[in-house]
Coordinates of C-alpha atoms in Angstrom, one line a residue:
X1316 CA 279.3 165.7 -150.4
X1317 CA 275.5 166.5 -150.4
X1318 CA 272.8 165.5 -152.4
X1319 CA 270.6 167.9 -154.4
X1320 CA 267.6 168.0 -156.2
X1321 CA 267.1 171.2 -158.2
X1322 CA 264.0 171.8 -160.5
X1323 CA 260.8 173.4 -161.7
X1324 CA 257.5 172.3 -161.9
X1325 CA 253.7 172.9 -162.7
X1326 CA 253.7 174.9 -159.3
X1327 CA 256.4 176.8 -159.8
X1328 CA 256.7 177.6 -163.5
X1329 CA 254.1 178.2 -166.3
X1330 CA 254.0 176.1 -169.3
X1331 CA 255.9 178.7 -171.3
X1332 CA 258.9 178.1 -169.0
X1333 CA 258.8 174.8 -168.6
X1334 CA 259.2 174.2 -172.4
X1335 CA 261.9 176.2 -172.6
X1336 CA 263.7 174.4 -170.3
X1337 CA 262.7 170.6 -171.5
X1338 CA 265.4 168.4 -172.6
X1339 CA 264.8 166.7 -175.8
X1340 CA 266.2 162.8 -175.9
X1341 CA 269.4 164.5 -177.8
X1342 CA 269.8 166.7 -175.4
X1343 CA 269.3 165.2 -172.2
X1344 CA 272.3 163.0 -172.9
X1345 CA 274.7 165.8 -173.8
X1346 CA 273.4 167.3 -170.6
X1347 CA 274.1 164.4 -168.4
X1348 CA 278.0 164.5 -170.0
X1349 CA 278.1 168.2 -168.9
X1350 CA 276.9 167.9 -165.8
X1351 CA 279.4 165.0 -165.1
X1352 CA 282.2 167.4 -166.6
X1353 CA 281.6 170.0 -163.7
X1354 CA 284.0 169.9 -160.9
X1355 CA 281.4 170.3 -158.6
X1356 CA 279.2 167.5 -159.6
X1357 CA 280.0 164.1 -158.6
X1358 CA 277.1 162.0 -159.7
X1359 CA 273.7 163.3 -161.4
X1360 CA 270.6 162.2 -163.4
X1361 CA 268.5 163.9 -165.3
X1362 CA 264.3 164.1 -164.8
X1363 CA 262.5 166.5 -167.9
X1364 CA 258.2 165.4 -168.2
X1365 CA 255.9 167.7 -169.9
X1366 CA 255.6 168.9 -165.9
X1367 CA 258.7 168.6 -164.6
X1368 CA 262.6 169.2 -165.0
X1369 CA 264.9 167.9 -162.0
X1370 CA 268.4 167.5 -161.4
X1371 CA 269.0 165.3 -158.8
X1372 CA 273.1 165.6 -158.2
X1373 CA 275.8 164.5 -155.8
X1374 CA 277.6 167.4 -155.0
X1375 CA 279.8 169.8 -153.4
X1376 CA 278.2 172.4 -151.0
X1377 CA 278.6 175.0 -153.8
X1378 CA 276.7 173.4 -156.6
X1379 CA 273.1 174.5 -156.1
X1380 CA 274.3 178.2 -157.8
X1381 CA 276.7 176.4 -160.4
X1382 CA 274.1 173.9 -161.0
X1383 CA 271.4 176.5 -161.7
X1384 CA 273.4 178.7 -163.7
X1385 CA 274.3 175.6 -165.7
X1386 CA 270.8 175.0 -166.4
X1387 CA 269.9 178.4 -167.4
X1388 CA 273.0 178.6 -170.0
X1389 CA 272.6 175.3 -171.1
X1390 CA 268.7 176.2 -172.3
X1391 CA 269.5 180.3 -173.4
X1392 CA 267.2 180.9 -170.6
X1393 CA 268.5 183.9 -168.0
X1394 CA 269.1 182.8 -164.9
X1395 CA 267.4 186.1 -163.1
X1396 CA 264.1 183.9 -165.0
X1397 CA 265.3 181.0 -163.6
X1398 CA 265.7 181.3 -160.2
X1399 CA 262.1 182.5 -158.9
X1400 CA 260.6 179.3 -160.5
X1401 CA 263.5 177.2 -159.1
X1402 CA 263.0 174.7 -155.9
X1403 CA 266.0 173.0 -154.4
X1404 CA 266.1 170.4 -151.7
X1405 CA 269.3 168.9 -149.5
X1406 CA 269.8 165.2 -148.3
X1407 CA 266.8 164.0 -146.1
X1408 CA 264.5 166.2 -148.1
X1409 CA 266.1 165.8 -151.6
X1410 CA 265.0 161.8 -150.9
X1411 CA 261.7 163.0 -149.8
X1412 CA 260.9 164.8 -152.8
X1413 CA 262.2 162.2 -154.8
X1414 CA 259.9 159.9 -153.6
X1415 CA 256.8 161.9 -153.7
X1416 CA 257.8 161.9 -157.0
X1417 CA 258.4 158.4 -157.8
X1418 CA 254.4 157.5 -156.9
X1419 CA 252.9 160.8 -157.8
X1420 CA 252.5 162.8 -154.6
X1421 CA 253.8 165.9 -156.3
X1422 CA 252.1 165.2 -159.8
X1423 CA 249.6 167.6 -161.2
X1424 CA 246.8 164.5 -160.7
X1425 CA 247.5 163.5 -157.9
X1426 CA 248.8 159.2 -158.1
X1427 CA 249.3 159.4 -161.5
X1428 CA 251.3 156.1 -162.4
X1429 CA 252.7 157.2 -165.8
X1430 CA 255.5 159.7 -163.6
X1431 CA 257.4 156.5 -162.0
X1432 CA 258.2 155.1 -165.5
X1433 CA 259.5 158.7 -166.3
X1434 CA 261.8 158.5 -163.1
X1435 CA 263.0 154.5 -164.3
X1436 CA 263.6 156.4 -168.1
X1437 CA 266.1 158.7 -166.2
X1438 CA 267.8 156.1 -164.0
X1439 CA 268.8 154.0 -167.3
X1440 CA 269.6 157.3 -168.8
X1441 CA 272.1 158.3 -166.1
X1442 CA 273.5 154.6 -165.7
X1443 CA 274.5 154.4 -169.6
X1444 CA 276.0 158.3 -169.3
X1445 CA 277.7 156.7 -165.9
X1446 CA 276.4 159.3 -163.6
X1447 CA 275.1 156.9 -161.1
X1448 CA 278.1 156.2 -158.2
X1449 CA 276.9 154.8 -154.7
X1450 CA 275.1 157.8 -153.6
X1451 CA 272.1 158.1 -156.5
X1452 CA 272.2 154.1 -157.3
X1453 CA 271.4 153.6 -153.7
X1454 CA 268.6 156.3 -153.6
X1455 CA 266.7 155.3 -156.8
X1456 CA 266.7 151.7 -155.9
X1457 CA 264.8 152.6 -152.7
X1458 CA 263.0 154.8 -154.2
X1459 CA 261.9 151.7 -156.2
X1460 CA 261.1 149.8 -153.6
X1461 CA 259.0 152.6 -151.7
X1462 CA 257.2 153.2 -155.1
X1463 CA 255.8 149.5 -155.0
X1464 CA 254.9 149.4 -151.2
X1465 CA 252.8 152.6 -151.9
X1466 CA 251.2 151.2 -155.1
X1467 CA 250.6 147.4 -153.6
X1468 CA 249.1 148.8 -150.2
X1469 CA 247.1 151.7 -151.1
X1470 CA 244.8 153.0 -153.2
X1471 CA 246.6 155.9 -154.9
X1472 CA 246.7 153.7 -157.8
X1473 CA 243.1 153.5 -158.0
X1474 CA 240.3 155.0 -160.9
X1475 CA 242.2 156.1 -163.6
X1476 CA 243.4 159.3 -163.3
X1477 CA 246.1 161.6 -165.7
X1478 CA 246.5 164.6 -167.7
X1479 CA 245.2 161.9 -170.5
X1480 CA 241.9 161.3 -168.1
X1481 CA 241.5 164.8 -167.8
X1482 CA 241.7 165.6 -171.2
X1483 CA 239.1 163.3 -171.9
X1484 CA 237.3 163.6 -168.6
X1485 CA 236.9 167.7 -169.7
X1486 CA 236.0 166.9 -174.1
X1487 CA 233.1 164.9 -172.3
X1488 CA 231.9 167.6 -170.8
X1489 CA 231.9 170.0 -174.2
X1490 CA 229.8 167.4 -176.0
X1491 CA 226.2 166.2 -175.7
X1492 CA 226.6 163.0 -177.4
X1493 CA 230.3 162.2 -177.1
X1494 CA 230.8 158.9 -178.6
X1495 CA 229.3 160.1 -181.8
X1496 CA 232.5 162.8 -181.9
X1497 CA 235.5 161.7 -184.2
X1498 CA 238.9 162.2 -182.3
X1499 CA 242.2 163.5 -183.8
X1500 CA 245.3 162.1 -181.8
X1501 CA 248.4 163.8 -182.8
X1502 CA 251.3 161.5 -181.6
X1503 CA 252.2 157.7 -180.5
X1504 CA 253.6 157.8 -177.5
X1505 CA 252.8 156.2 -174.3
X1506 CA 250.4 159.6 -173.2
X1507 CA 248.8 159.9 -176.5
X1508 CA 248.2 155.5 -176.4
X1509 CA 246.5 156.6 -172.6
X1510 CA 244.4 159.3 -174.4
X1511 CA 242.8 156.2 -176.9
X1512 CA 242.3 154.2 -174.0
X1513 CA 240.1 156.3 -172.1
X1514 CA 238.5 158.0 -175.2
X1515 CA 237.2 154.3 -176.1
X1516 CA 236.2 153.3 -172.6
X1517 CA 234.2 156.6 -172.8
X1518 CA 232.3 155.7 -176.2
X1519 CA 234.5 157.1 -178.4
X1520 CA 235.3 154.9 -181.6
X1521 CA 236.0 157.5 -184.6
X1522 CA 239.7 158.0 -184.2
X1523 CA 242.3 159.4 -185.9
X1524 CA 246.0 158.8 -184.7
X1525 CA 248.6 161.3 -186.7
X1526 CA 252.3 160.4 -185.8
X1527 CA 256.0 161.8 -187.6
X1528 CA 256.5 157.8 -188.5
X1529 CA 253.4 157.1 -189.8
X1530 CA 254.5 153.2 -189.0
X1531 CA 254.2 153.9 -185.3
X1532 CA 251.1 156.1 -185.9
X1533 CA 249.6 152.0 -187.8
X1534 CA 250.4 150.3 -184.7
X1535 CA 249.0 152.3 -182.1
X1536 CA 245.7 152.5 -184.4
X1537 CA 245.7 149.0 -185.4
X1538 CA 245.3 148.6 -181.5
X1539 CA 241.9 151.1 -181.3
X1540 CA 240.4 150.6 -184.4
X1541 CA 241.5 154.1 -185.5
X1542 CA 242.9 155.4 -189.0
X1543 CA 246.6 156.2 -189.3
X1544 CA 248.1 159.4 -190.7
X1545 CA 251.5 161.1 -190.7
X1546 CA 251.7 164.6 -190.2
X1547 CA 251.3 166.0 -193.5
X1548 CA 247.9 164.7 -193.5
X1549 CA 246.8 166.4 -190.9
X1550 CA 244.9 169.8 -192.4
X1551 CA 242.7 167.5 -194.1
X1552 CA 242.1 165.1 -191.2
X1553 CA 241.4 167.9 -189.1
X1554 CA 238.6 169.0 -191.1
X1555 CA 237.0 165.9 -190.2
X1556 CA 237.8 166.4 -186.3
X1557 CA 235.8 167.2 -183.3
X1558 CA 238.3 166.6 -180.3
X1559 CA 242.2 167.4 -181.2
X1560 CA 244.6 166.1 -178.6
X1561 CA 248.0 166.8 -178.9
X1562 CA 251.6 164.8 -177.1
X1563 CA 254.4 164.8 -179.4
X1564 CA 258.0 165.6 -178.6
X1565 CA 258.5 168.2 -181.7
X1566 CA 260.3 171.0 -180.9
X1567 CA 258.0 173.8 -182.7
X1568 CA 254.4 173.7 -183.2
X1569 CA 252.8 171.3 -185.4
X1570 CA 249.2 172.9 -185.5
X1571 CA 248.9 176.3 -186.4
X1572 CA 246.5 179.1 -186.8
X1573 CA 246.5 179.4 -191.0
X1574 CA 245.3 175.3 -190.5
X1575 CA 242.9 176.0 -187.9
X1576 CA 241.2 178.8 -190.1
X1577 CA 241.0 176.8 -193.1
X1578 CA 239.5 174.0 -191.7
X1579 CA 237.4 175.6 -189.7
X1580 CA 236.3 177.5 -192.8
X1581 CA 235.4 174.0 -194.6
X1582 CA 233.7 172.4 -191.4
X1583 CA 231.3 175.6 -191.5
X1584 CA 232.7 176.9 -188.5
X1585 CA 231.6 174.0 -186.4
X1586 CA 233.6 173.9 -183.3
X1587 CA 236.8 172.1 -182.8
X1588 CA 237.8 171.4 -178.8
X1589 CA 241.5 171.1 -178.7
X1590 CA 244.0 170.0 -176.0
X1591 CA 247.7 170.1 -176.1
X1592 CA 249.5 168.4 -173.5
X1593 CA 252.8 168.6 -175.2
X1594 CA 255.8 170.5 -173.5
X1595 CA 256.9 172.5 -176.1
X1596 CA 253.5 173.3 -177.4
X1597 CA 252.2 171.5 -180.7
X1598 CA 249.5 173.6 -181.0
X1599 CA 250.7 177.5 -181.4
X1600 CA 248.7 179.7 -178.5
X1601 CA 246.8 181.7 -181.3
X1602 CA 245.0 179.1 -182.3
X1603 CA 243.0 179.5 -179.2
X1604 CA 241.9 183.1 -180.0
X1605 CA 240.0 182.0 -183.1
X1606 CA 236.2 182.0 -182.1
X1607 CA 235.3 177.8 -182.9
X1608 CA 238.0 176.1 -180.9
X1609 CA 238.0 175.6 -177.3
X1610 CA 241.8 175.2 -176.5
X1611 CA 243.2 174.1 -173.4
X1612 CA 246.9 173.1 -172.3
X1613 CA 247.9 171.0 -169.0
X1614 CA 247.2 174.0 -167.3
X1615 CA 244.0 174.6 -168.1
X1616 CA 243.3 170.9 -166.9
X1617 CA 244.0 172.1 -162.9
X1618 CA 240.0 171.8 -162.4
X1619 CA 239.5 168.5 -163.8
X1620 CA 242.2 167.7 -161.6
X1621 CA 241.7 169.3 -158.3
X1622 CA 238.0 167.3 -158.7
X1623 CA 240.1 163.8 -158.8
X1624 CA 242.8 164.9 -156.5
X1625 CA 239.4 164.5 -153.7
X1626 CA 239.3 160.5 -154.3
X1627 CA 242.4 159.9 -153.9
X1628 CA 243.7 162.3 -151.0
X1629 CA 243.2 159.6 -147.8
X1630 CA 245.4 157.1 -149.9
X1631 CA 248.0 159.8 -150.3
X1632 CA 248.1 160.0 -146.3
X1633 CA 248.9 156.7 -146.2
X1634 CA 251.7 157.0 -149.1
X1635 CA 253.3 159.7 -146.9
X1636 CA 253.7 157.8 -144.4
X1637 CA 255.0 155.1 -146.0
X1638 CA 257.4 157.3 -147.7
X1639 CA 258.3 159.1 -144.0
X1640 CA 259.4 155.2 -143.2
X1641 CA 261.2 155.1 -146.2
X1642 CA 263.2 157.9 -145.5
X1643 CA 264.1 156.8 -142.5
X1644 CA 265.4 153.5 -143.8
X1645 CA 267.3 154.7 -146.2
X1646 CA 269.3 157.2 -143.9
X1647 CA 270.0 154.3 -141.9
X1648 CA 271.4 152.5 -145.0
X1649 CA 273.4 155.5 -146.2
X1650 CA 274.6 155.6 -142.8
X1651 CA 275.8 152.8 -142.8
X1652 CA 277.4 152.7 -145.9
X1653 CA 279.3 155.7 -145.5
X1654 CA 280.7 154.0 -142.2
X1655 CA 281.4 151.0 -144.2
X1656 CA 283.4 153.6 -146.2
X1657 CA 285.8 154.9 -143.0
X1658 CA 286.2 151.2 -141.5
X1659 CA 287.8 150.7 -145.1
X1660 CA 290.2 153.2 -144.9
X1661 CA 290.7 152.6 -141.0
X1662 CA 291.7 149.0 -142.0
X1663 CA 293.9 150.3 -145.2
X1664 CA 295.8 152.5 -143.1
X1665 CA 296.3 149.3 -140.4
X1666 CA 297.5 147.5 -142.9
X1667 CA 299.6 150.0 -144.2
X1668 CA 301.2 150.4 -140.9
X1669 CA 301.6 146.2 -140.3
X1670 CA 303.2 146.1 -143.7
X1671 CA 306.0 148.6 -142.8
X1672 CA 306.7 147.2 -139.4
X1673 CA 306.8 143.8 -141.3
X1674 CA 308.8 144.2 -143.8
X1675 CA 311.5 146.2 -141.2
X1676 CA 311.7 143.1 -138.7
X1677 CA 311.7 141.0 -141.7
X1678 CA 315.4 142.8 -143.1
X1679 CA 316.5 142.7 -139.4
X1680 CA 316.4 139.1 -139.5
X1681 CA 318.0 139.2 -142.9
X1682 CA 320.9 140.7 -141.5
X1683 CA 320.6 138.1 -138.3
X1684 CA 319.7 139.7 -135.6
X1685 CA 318.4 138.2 -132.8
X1686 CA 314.7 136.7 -133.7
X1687 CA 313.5 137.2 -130.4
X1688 CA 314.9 140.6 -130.3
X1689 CA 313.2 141.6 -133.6
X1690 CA 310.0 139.9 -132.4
X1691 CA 310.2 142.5 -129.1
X1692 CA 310.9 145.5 -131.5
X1693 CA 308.2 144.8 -134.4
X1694 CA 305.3 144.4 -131.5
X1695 CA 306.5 147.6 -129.6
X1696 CA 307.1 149.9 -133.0
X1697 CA 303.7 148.3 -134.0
X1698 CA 301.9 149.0 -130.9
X1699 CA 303.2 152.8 -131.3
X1700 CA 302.5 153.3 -134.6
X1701 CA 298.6 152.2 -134.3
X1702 CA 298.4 154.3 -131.6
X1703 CA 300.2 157.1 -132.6
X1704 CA 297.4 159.4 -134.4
X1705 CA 294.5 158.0 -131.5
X1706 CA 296.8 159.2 -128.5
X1707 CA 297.6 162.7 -129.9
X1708 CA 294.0 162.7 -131.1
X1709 CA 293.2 162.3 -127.4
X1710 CA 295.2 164.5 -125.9
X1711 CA 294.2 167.6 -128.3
X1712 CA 290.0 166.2 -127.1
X1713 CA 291.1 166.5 -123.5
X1714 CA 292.6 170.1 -124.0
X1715 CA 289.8 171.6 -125.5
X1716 CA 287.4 169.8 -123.1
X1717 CA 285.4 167.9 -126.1
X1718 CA 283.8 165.4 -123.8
X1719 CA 281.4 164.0 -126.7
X1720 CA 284.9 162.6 -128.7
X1721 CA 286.0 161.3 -125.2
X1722 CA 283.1 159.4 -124.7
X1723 CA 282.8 158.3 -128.3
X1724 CA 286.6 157.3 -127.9
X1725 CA 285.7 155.1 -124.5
X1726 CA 283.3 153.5 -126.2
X1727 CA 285.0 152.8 -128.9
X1728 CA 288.5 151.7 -128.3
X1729 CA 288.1 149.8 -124.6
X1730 CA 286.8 146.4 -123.8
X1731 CA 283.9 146.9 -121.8
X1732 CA 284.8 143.5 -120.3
X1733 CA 287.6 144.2 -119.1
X1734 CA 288.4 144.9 -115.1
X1735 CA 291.7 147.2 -115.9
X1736 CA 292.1 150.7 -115.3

């Protein structure tokens, strides 16, 4: 068995893949019952951010290609476009990435807390699809555990930083007096509540937060002060917007370039600055090519980021080697565990063995034979049949001149204590 991490990510794919092979909520568990389904696969969970979708699977040594090709059918994507935006990693490195994940290390902004709640998402998602076994409940509970030594005893965590921050961090720069600007937040969800946070901590109180559920979009704006819309009411709010920023989880765009026009038309072509952060897009490419709006997606954001990615670079030494320790610890534990895993079957077969002899000298003594004589027989046919599969074990090691298994079989199976040949 091996353990795999497959994926793509802001490094390896552009935006225009990486939406394509997003899973929705409905689809990422139908995907995890797949995956499970596959002879191949033994144990998997599922990772999909608006940066990010990872496999990380228990499997045979054959189940990167089946894996991949999986992932491209399961999407309509080709897997000939697959494959040159596709990483994979084995064991010691697949728990590496993972937890460079888990506190941000591989994150476009560099620290970023919002991806370890993304990773917990996916363990609960692959727990109630059972396709956690040992091997992946082990590794994401350490992973856990490195998460909050890196958080507690560095400063990754430190000055806010995210693809919300950027966002902001990059409207502040289009504006001269920024807090006067009136916001349009299309959305509810935990990125689009981050966006609010930093938009008010920058000056910004006009807000407008425009949601599918228009209940969600009243509690999030109860929160900020803001005014709550659903998405039909968008054209007109939009009208009355300076800064657009977009996180939803719709499937096609929300924001097109007909709306755009016409309320750029009625705003007197004042300009609009619009991010979407949104993987699919909410906001259809074209709209960008009309002259008044200024529109940027996450990876248009790579400046803004690189700039923070500077502050919090020494703390991400430190996290590595935290993580390096990590690692190393939980080798030791999967070592262990998969010896745990041979002494039980060691033992089963002893037992095994003890029953027969038992239950042999047991109808011998039935039948009244001599106890003494069936005591003699069951420790001699005992004796040989424990050492049975050892000695012929032995004998093929000596043949073939293995001297690592004879050594390993020395140590093992004599008493060091003892003074006998």
């Amino acid at each position: 068995m091996t353990l795999l991490a497959l994926g793509i990510n802001h490094k390896t794919a552009t935006v225009a893949v990486r939406e394509r092979v997003a899973f929705s909520p409905v689809q990422l568990e139908q995907a995890l019952v797949e995956l499970r389904r596959m002879p191949q696969v033994h144990e998997a969970a599922v990772l999909s951010t608006c940066n990010r979708t990872e496999l990380y699977c228990v499997t045979e040594e054959s189940g990167e290609r089946v894996i991949l090709d999986w992932l491209g059918q399961f999407h309509g994507l080709p897997v000939q476009e697959l494959t040159p935006c596709a990483y994979h990693y084995r064991d010691r490195e697949a728990a590496r990435h993972l937890m460079r994940v888990a506190v941000g290390l591989d994150s476009m902004v560099l620290g970023e807390p919002q991806i370890l709640g993304q990773l917990k998402g996916a363990y609960q998602s692959a727990r109630q699809a059972s396709g956690l076994g040992g091997e992946l409940e082990l590794l994401f509970q350490h992973t856990f555990s490195v998460a909050k030594q890196v958080r507690t005893r560095t400063g990754i965590g430190q000055n806010p930083v995210s693809v919300a921050y950027a966002a902001v961090s990059l409207a502040s720069r289009i504006f001269d007096d920024f807090g006067r600007s009136r916001a349009l937040l299309i959305g509810a969800g935990e990125t689009i509540e981050l966006v609010a946070r930093h938009l008010r901590e920058a000056g910004v109180r006009d807000m407008i937060v425009a949601n599918r559920t228009r209940e969600r979009a009243e509690v999030l704006a109860q929160e900020f002060n803001a005014e709550a819309i659903s998405l039909n009411e968008i054209p007109e709010a939009l009208v009355r917007s300076d800064i657009v920023i977009s996180s939803t989880a719709a499937p096609l765009p929300i924001l097109g370039k007909g709306m755009a026009e016409r309320a750029l038309k009625k705003r007197r072509h004042r300009p609009i600055f619009m991010v979407d952060i949104a993987v699919p897009r909410d906001i259809e490419p074209e709209v960008g090519d009309l002259d008044d709006v200024f529109l940027y997606t996450v990876d248009d954001l790579n400046e803004v980021i690189q700039e923070n990615r500077r502050h919090r670079q020494a703390a991400a030494d430190q996290a590595e080697s935290l993580i390096e320790h990590g690692v190393s610890v939980w080798l030791h534990e999967r070592r262990i565990r998969d010896g745990g895993e041979l002494i039980r079957r060691f033992r089963d077969q002893a037992v095994e063995l003890r029953q027969l002899s038992e239950e042999q000298a047991l109808a011998r003594l039935a039948r009244g034979e001599d106890p003494e004589e069936v005591i003699r027989r069951l420790a001699h046919q005992l004796t040989n049949r424990l050492l049975h599969r050892p000695t012929v074990a032995l004998r093929d090691a000596s043949g073939s001149e293995r001297l690592d298994l004879l050594m390993a079989a020395e140590s093992l199976l004599l008493d060091p204590l003892s003074t006998k040949p």
